[in-house]
CSV table of C-alpha atoms in Angstrom, one decimal:
chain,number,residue,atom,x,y,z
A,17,UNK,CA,163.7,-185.2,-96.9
A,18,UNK,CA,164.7,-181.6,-98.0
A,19,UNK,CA,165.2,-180.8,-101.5
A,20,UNK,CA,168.2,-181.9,-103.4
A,21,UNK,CA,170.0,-179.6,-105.6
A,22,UNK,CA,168.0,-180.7,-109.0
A,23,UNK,CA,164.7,-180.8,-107.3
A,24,UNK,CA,165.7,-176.9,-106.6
A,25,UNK,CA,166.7,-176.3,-109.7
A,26,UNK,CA,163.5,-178.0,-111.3
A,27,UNK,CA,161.3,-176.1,-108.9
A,28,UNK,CA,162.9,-172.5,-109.8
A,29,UNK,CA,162.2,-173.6,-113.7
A,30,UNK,CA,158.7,-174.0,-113.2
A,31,UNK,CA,159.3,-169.5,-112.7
A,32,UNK,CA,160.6,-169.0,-115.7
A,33,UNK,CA,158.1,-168.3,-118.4
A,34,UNK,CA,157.9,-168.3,-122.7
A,35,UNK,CA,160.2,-166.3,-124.2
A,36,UNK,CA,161.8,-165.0,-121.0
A,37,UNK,CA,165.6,-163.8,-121.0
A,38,UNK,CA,167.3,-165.6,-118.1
A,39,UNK,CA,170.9,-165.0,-116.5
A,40,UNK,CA,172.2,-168.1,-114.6
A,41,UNK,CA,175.1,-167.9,-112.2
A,42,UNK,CA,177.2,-170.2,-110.9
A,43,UNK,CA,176.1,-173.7,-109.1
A,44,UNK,CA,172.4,-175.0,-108.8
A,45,UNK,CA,171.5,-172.0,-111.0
A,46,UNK,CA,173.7,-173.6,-113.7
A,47,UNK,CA,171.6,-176.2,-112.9
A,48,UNK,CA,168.2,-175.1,-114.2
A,49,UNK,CA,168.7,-174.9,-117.7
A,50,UNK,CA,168.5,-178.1,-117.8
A,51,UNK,CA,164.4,-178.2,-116.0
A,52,UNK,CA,163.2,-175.5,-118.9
A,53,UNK,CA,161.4,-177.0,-121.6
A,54,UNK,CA,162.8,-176.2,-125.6
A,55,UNK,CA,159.6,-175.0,-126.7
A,56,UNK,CA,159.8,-171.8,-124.1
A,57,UNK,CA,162.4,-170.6,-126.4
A,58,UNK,CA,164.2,-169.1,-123.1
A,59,UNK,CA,167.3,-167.3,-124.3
A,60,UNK,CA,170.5,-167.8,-121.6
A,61,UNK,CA,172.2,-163.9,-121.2
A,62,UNK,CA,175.7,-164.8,-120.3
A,63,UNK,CA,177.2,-161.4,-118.8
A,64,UNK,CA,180.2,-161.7,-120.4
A,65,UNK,CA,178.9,-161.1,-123.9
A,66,UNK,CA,176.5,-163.7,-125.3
A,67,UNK,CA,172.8,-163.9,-125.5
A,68,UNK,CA,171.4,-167.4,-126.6
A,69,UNK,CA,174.3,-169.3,-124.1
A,70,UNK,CA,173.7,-173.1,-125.5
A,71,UNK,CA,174.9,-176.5,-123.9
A,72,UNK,CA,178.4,-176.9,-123.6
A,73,UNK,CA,180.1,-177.5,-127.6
A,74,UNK,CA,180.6,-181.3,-128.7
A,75,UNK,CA,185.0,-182.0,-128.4
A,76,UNK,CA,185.1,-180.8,-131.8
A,77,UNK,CA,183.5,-177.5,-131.7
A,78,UNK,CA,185.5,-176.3,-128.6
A,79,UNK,CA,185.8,-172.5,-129.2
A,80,UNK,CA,188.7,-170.8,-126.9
A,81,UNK,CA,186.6,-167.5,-128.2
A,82,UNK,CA,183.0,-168.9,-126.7
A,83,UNK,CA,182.7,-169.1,-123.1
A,84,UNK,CA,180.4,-168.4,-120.5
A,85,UNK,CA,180.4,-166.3,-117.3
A,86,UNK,CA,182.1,-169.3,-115.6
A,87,UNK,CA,185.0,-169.2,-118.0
A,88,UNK,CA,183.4,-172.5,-119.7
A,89,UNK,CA,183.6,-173.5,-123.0
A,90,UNK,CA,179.7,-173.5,-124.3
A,91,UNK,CA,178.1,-172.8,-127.5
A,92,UNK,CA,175.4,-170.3,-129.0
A,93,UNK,CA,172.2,-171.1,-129.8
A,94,UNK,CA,170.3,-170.1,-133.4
A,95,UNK,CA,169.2,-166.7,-132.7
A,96,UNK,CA,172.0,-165.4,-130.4
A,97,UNK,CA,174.3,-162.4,-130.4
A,98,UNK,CA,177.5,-161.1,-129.2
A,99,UNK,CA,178.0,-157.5,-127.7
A,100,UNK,CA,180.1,-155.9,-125.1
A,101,UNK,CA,180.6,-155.8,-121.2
A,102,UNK,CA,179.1,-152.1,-121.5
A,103,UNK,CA,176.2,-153.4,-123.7
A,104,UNK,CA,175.7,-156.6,-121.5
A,105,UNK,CA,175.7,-154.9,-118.3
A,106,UNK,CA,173.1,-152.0,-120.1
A,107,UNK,CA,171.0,-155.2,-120.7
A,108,UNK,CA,171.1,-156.2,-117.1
A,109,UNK,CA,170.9,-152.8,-115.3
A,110,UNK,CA,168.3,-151.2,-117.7
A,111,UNK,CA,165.9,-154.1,-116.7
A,112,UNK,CA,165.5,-156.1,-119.9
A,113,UNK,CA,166.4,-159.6,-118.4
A,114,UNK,CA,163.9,-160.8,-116.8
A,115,UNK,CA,164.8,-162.8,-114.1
A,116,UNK,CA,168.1,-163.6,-112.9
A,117,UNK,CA,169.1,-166.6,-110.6
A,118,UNK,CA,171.9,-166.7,-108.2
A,119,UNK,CA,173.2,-168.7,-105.2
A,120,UNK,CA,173.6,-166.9,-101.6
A,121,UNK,CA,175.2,-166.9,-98.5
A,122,UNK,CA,172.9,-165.3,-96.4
A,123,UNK,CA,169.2,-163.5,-97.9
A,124,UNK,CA,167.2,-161.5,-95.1
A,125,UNK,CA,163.5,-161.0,-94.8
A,126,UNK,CA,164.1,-157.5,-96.6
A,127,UNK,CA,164.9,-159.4,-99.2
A,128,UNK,CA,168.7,-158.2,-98.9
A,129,UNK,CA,171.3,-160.5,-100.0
A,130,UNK,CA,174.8,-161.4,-99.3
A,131,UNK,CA,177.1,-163.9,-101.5
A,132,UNK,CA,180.3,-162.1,-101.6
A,133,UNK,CA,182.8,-161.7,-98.9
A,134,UNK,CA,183.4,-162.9,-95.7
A,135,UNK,CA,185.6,-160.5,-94.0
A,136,UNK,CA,189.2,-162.1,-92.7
A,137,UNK,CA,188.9,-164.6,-95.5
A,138,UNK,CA,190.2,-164.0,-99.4
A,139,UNK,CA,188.2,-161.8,-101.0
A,140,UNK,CA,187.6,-162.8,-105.1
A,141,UNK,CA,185.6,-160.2,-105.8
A,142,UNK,CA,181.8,-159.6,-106.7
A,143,UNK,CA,181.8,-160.1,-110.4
A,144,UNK,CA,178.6,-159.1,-112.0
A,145,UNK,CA,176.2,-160.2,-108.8
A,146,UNK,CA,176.0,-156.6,-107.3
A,147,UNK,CA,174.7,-155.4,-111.1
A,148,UNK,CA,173.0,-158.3,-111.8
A,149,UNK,CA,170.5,-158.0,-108.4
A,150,UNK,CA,170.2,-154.7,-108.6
A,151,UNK,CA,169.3,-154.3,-112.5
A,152,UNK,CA,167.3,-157.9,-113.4
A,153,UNK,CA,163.4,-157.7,-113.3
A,154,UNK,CA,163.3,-160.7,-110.7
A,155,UNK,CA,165.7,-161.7,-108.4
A,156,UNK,CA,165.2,-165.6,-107.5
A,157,UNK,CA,167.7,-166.9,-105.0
A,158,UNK,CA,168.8,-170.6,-104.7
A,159,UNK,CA,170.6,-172.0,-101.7
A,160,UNK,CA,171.1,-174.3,-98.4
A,161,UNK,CA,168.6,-173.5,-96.4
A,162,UNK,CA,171.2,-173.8,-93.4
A,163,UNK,CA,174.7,-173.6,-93.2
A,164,UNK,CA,177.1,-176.4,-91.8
A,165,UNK,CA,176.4,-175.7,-88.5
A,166,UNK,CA,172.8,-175.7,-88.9
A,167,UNK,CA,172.7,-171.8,-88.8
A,168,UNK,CA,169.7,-170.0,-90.7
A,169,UNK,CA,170.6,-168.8,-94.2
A,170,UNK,CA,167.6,-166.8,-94.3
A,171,UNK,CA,167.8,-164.4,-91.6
A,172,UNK,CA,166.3,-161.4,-90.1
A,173,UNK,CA,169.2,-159.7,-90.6
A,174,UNK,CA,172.4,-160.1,-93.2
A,175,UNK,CA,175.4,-160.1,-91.2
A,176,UNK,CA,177.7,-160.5,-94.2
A,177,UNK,CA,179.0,-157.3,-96.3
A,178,UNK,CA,175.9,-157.1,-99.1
A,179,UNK,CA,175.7,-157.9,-102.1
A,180,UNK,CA,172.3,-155.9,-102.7
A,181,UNK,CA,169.8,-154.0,-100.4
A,182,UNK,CA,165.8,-155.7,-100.5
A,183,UNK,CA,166.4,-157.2,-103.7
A,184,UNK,CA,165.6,-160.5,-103.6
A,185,UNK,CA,162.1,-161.8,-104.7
A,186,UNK,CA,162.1,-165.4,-104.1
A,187,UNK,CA,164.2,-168.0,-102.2
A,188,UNK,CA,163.9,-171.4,-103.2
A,189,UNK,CA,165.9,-173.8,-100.6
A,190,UNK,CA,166.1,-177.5,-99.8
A,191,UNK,CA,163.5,-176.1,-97.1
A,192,UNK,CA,160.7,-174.8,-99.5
A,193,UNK,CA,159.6,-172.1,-102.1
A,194,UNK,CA,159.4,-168.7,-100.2
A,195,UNK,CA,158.5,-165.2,-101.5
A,196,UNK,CA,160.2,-162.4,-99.8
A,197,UNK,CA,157.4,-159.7,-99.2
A,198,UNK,CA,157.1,-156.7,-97.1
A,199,UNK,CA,155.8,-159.1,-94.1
A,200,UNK,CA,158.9,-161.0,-94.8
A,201,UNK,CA,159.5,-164.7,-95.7
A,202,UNK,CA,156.2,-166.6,-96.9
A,203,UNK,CA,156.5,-170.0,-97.6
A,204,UNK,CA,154.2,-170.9,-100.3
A,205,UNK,CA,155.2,-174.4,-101.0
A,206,UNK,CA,157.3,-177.2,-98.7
A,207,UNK,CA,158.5,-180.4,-99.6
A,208,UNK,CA,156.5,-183.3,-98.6
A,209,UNK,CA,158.4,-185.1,-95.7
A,210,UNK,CA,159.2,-181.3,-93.9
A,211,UNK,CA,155.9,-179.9,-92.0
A,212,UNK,CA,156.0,-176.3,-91.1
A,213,UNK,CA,157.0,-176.6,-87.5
A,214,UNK,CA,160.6,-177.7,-89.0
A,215,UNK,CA,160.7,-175.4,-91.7
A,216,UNK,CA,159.7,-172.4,-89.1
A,217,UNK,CA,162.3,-174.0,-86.6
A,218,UNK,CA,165.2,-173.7,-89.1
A,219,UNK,CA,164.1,-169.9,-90.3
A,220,UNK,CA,165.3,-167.2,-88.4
A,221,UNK,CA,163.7,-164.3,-90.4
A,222,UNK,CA,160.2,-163.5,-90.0
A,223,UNK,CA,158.2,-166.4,-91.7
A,224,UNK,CA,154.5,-166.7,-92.1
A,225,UNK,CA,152.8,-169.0,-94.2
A,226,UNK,CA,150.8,-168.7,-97.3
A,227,UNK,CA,147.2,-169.4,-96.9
A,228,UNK,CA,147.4,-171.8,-100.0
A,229,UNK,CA,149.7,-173.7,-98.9
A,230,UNK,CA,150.9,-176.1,-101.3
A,231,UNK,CA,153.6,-179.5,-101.2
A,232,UNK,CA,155.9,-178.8,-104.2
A,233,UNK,CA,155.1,-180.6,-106.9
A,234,UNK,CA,151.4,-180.4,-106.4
A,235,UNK,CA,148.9,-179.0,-108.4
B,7,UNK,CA,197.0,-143.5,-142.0
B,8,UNK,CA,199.5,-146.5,-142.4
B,9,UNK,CA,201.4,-144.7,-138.9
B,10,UNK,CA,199.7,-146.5,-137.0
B,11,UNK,CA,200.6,-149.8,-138.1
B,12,UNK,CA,203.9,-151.4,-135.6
B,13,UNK,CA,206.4,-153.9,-136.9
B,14,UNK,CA,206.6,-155.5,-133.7
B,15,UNK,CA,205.2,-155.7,-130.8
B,16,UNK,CA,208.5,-154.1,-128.7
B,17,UNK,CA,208.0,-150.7,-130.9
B,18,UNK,CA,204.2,-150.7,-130.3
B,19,UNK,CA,204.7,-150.1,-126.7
B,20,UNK,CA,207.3,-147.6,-127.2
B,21,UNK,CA,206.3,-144.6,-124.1
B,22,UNK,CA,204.9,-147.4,-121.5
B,23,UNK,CA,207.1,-146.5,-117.9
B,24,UNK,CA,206.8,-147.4,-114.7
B,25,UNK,CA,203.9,-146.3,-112.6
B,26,UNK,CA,201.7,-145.6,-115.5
B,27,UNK,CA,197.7,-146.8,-115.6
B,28,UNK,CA,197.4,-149.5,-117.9
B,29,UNK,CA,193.7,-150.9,-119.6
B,30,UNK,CA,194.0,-154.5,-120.8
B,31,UNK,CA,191.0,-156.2,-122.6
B,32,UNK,CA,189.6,-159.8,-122.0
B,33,UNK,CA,187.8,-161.8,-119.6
B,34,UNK,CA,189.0,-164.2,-118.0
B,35,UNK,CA,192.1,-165.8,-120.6
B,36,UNK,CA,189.3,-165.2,-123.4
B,37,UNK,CA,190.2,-162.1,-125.9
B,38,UNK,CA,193.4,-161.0,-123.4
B,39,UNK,CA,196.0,-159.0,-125.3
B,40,UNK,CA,198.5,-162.0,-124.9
B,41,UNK,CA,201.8,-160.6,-126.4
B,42,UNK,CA,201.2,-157.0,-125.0
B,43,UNK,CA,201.1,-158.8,-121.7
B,44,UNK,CA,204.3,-160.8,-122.4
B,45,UNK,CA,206.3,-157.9,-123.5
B,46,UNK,CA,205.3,-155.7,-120.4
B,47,UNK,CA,206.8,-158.7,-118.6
B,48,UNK,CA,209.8,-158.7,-121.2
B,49,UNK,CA,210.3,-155.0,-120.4
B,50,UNK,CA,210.2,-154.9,-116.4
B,51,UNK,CA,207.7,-152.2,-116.3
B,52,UNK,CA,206.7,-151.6,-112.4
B,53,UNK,CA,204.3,-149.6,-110.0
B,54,UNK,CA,201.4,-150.5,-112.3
B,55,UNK,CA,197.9,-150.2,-112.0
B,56,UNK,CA,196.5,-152.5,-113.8
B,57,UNK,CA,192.4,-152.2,-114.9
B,58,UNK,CA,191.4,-155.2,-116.3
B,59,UNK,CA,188.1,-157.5,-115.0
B,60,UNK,CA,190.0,-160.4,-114.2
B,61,UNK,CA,194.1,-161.4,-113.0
B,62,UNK,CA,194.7,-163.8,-115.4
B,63,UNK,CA,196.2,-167.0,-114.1
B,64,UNK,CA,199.3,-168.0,-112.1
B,65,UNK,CA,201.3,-168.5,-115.1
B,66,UNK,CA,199.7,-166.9,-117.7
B,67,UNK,CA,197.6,-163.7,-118.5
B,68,UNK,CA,198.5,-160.7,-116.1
B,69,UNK,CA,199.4,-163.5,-113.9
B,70,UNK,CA,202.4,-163.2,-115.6
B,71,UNK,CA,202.7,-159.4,-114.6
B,72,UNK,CA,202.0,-160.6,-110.6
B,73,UNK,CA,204.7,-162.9,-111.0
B,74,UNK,CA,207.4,-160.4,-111.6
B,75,UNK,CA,205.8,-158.0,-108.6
B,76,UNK,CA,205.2,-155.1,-111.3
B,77,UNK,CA,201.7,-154.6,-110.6
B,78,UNK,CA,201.0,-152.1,-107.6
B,79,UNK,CA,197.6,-151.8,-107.8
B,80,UNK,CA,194.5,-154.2,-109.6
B,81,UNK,CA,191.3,-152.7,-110.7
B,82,UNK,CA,189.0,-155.4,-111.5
B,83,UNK,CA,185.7,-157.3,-110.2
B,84,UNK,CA,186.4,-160.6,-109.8
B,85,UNK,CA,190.2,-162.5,-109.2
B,86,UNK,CA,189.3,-165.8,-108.3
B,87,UNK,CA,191.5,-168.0,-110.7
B,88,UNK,CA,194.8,-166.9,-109.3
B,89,UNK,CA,196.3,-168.3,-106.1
B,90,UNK,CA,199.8,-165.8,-106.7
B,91,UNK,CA,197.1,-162.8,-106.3
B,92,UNK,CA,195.9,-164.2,-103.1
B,93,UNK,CA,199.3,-164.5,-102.0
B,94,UNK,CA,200.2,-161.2,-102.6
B,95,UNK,CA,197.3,-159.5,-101.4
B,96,UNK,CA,197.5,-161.0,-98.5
B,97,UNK,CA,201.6,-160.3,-97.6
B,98,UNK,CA,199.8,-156.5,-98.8
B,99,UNK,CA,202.0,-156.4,-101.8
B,100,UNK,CA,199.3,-155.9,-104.1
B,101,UNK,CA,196.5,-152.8,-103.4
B,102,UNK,CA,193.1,-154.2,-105.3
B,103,UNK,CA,190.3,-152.2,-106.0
B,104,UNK,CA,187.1,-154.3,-106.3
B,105,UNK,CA,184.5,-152.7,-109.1
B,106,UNK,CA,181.2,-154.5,-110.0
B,107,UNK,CA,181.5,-156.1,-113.5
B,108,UNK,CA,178.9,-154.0,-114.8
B,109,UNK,CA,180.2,-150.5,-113.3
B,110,UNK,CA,183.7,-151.4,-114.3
B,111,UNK,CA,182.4,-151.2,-117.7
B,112,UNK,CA,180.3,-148.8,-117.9
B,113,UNK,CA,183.3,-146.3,-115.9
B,114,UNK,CA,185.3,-147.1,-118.8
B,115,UNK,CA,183.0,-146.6,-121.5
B,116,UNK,CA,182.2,-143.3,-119.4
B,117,UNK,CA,186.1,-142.3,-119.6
B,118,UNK,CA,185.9,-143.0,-123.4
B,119,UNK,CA,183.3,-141.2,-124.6
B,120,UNK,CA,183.9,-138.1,-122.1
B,121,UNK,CA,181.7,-138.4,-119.5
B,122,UNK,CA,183.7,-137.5,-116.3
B,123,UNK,CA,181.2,-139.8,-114.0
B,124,UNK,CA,177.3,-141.3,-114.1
B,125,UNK,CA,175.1,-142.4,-111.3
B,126,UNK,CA,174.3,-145.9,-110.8
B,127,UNK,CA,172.0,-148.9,-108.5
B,128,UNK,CA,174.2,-151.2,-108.2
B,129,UNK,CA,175.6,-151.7,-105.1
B,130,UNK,CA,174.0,-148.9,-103.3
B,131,UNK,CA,173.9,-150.3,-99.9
B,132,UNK,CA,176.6,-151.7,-100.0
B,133,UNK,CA,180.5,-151.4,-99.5
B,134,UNK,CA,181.3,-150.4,-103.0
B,135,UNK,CA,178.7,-147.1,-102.2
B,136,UNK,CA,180.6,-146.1,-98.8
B,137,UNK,CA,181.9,-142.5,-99.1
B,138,UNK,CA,180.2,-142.0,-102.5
B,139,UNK,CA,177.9,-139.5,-102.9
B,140,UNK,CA,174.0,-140.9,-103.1
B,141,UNK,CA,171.2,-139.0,-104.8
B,142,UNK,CA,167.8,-140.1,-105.4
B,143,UNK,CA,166.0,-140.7,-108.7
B,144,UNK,CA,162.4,-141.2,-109.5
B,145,UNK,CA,162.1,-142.7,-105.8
B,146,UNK,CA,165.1,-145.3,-106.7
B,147,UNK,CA,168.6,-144.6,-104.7
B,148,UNK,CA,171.9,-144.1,-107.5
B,149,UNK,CA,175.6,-144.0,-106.6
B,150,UNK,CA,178.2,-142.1,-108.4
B,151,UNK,CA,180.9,-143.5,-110.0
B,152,UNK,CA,183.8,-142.1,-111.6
B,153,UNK,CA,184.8,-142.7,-114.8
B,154,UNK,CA,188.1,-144.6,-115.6
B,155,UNK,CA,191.1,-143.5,-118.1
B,156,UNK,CA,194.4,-144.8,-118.8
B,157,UNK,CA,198.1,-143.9,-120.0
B,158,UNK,CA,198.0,-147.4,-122.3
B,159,UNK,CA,195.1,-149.2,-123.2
B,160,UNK,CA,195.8,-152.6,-124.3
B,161,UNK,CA,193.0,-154.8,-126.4
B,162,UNK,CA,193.2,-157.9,-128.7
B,163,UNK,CA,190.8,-157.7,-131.8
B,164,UNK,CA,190.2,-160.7,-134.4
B,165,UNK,CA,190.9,-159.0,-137.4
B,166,UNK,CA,191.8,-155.0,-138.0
B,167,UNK,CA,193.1,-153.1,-140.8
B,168,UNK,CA,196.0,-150.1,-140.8
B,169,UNK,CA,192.8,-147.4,-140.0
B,170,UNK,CA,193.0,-149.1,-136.3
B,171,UNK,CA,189.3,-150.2,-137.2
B,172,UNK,CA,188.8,-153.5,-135.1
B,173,UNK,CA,186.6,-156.6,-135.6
B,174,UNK,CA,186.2,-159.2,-132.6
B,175,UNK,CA,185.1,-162.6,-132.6
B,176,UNK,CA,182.5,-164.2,-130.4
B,177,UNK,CA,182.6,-164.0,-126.8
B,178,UNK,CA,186.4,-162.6,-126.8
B,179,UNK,CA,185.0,-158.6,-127.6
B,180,UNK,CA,184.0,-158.6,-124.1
B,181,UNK,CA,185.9,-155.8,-122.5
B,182,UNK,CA,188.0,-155.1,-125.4
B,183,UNK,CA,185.7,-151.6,-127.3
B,184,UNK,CA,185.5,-149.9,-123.7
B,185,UNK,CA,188.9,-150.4,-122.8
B,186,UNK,CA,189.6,-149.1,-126.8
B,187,UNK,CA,187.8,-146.2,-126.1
B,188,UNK,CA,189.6,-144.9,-122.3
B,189,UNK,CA,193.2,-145.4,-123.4
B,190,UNK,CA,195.6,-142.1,-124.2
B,191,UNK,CA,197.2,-144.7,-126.3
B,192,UNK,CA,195.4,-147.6,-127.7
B,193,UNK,CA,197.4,-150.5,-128.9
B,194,UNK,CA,195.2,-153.4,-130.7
B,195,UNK,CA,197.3,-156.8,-131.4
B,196,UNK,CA,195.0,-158.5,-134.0
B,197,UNK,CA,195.2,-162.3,-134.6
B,198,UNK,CA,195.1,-161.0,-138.7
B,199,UNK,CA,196.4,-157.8,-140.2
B,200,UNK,CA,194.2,-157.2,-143.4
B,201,UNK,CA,194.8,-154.8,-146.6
B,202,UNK,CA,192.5,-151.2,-146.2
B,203,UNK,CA,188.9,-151.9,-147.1
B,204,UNK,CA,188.3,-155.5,-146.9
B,205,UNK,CA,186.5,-155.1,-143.4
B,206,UNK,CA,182.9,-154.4,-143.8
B,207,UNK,CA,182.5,-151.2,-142.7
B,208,UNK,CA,179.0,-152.0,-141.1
B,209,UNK,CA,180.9,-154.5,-139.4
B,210,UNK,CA,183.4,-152.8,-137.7
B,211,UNK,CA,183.3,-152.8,-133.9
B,212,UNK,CA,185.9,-150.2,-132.5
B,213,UNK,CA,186.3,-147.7,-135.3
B,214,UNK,CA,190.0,-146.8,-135.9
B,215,UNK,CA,189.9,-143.6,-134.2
B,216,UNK,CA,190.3,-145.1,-131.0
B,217,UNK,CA,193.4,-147.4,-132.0
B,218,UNK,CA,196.7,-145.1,-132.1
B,219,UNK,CA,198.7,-148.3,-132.6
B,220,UNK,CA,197.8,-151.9,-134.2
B,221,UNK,CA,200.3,-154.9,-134.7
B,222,UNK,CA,200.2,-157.8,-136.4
B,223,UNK,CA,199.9,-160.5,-133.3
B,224,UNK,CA,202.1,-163.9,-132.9
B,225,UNK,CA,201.8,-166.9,-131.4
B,226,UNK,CA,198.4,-167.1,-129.8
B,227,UNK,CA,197.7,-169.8,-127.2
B,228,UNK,CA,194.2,-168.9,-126.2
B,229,UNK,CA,194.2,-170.9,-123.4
B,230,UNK,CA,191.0,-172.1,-122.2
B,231,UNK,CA,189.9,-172.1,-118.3
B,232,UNK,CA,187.3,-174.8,-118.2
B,233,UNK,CA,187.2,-177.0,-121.1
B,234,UNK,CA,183.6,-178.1,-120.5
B,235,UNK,CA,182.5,-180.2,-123.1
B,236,UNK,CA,178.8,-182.6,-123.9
B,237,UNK,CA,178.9,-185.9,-125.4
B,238,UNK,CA,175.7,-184.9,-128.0
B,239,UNK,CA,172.6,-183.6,-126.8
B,240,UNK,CA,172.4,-182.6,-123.4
């Protein structure tokens, strides 16, 4: 069986380290918060002004002035601060977050990225994913490992408008745990029930595989 | 000093005409200069461009302003929460001009504080770097970007005094200082008009000189988007 979406998000956790400040966006990334243990003291950046981003406020503290990225109502943790677009984004682009975790459409074994547009459909714009990729110390990725007709998500080539250019550090998908290195795509750990054959069958990037290879989970 | 304090919100936009640039804080509904917005709608002001980081909603925000066709162009990075924009962007009524969150602000803040453009990563590579010049820096690749100004800038603050000085709260600042900052006119709608000197002045977040007009605001709904809420701990 490949990954679900909280095995993803649990595995990309296990990345994130003490003290670490962390930028979420929206889906299974959303999801991880909830894998990383309280005494990491992790602070959540929330690009649209917040640092310390806590769980989402109990019915009576809902705060039309505190919400997320996502437009959500959330609250803020002991500790946090509020501050500007321009002073959010100088915290992303000047490389003080540390990693930041986003969803894709397609990543390439150059580690470039696309999770914006697809041409001839509505565009709603990049947000702060072209910023966010190009200015966070670590770029993890998590996605489908195919698409709904079965297609490769992890290609040798975006064919997508980009979102960033060799970017991307990691790709965690239902498929495995891969780094993305100048060989391109190594998977380094697989789920249990997938052998490589499949996982190679359903990458069409370059993929070689870690000499330690490891089922995820294991020690 | 005391000049710059409107009666209403009508007189404060006194000068706004059609085909004019217009800045408008918020992100999102959150911190959006709500009774500006309704009295550009009141007035019929068209051919705007509009530079804000989001479209509001169908009925509310600069949704409002889509609704009445006076927006000509959009200047923001991300307009997913409005099904009327889609509409008219795709009957080409509305020109949009996509800007990465980050770059948006920072071509702003550029525009404020008189820096006529700065070089940048992000999206070099991409679309957003096509026909922009490219120049290399300690072995990374930089775009240039042009910094952003505007014939009105309009901003919602929590609390401000007659000085223009500006306090927000929580997450609504967001856009709000830059946008401040790059307006030839800046009007600030505050949810509370307070007396000269009870604002900290170590806690002041848009100093007055940036605010040419303030107004006592009315009638806030502060709508929210996604009312997500937990049932204790989560």
């Amino acid at each position: 069986m490949p990954l679900t979406r909280d095995q993803i998000a649990q595995r990309i956790a296990g990345e994130i380290e003490p003290g670490f400040i962390v930028n979420l966006g929206i889906g299974i990334p959303t999801l991880v918060a909830n894998f990383v243990p309280v005494d990491h003291h992790v602070l959540f950046q929330s690009e649209n002004g917040l640092l310390g981003m806590g769980a989402f406020p109990l019915e009576k503290d809902v705060d039309a002035d505190l919400v997320n990225a996502g437009k959500q109502t959330v609250t803020a943790v002991p500790g946090a601060s509020f501050f500007s677009s321009a002073d959010s984004f100088a915290m992303i682009r000047g490389g003080h977050v540390h990693v930041t975790i986003l969803g894709a459409m397609q990543v390439d074994e150059q580690g470039s990225i696309a999770n914006w547009m697809v041409p001839g459909k509505m565009v709603k714009g990049m947000g702060g994913a072209m910023d966010l990729v190009a200015g966070a110390r670590r770029v993890i990725v998590a996605m489908q490992h195919t698409d709904k007709e079965g297609q490769s998500k992890l290609m040798k080539k975006c064919t997508l408008p980009l979102t960033g250019l060799k970017c991307v550090n990691m790709v965690v998908s239902d498929y495995g745990v891969f780094d993305v290195t100048p060989d391109g795509f190594v998977l380094r750990e697989h789920p249990a029930d997938l052998n490589v054959d499949q996982i190679k069958a359903a990458t069409e990037g370059r993929l070689t595989i870690h000499p330690h290879l490891k089922k995820i989970g294991a020690r | 000093m005391s000049k710059k304090v409107f009666s209403s919100c009508e007189s404060a936009l006194q000068g706004l005409s059609d085909g004019m640039t217009c800045l408008f804080g918020g992100f999102g509904l959150c911190g959006i200069p709500e009774n500006a917005i309704e009295q550009i709608r009141n007035l019929g002001t068209k051919n705007l461009t509009c530079v804000s980081n989001n479209a509001g909603v169908d009925d509310f925000g600069l949704g409002l302003l889509l609704q009445q066709g006076q927006i000509k162009k959009m200047v923001s990075s991300y307009v997913g929460e409005n099904a009327l924009f889609e509409k008219l962007y795709l009957e080409k009524k509305l020109e949009v001009e996509f800007v990465p969150q980050g770059t948006l602000a920072e071509r702003l803040r550029a525009g404020g504080a008189g820096i006529p453009a700065f070089f940048t990563p992000t999206g070099v590579g991409t679309l957003v770097s096509e026909g922009k010049q490219i120049r290399e820096f300690h072995g990374r690749q930089y775009v240039l970007e042009i910094a952003i100004q505007g014939d009105f800038a309009f901003v919602k603050a929590w609390k401000g005094d007659a000085c223009g000085n500006l306090v927000y709260r929580k997450t609504a600042r967001n856009f709000n200082p830059m946008m401040a900052t790059a307006g030839k006119i800046t009007v600030a709608e505050v949810e509370e008009l307070v007396p000269v000197g009870s604002l900290d002045p170590d806690q002041v977040h848009t100093p007055g000189i940036y605010v040419q007009r303030i107004f006592q605001g009315q009638n806030y709904q502060k709508r929210i988007e996604q009312r997500t809420v937990s049932k204790g701990r989560i």
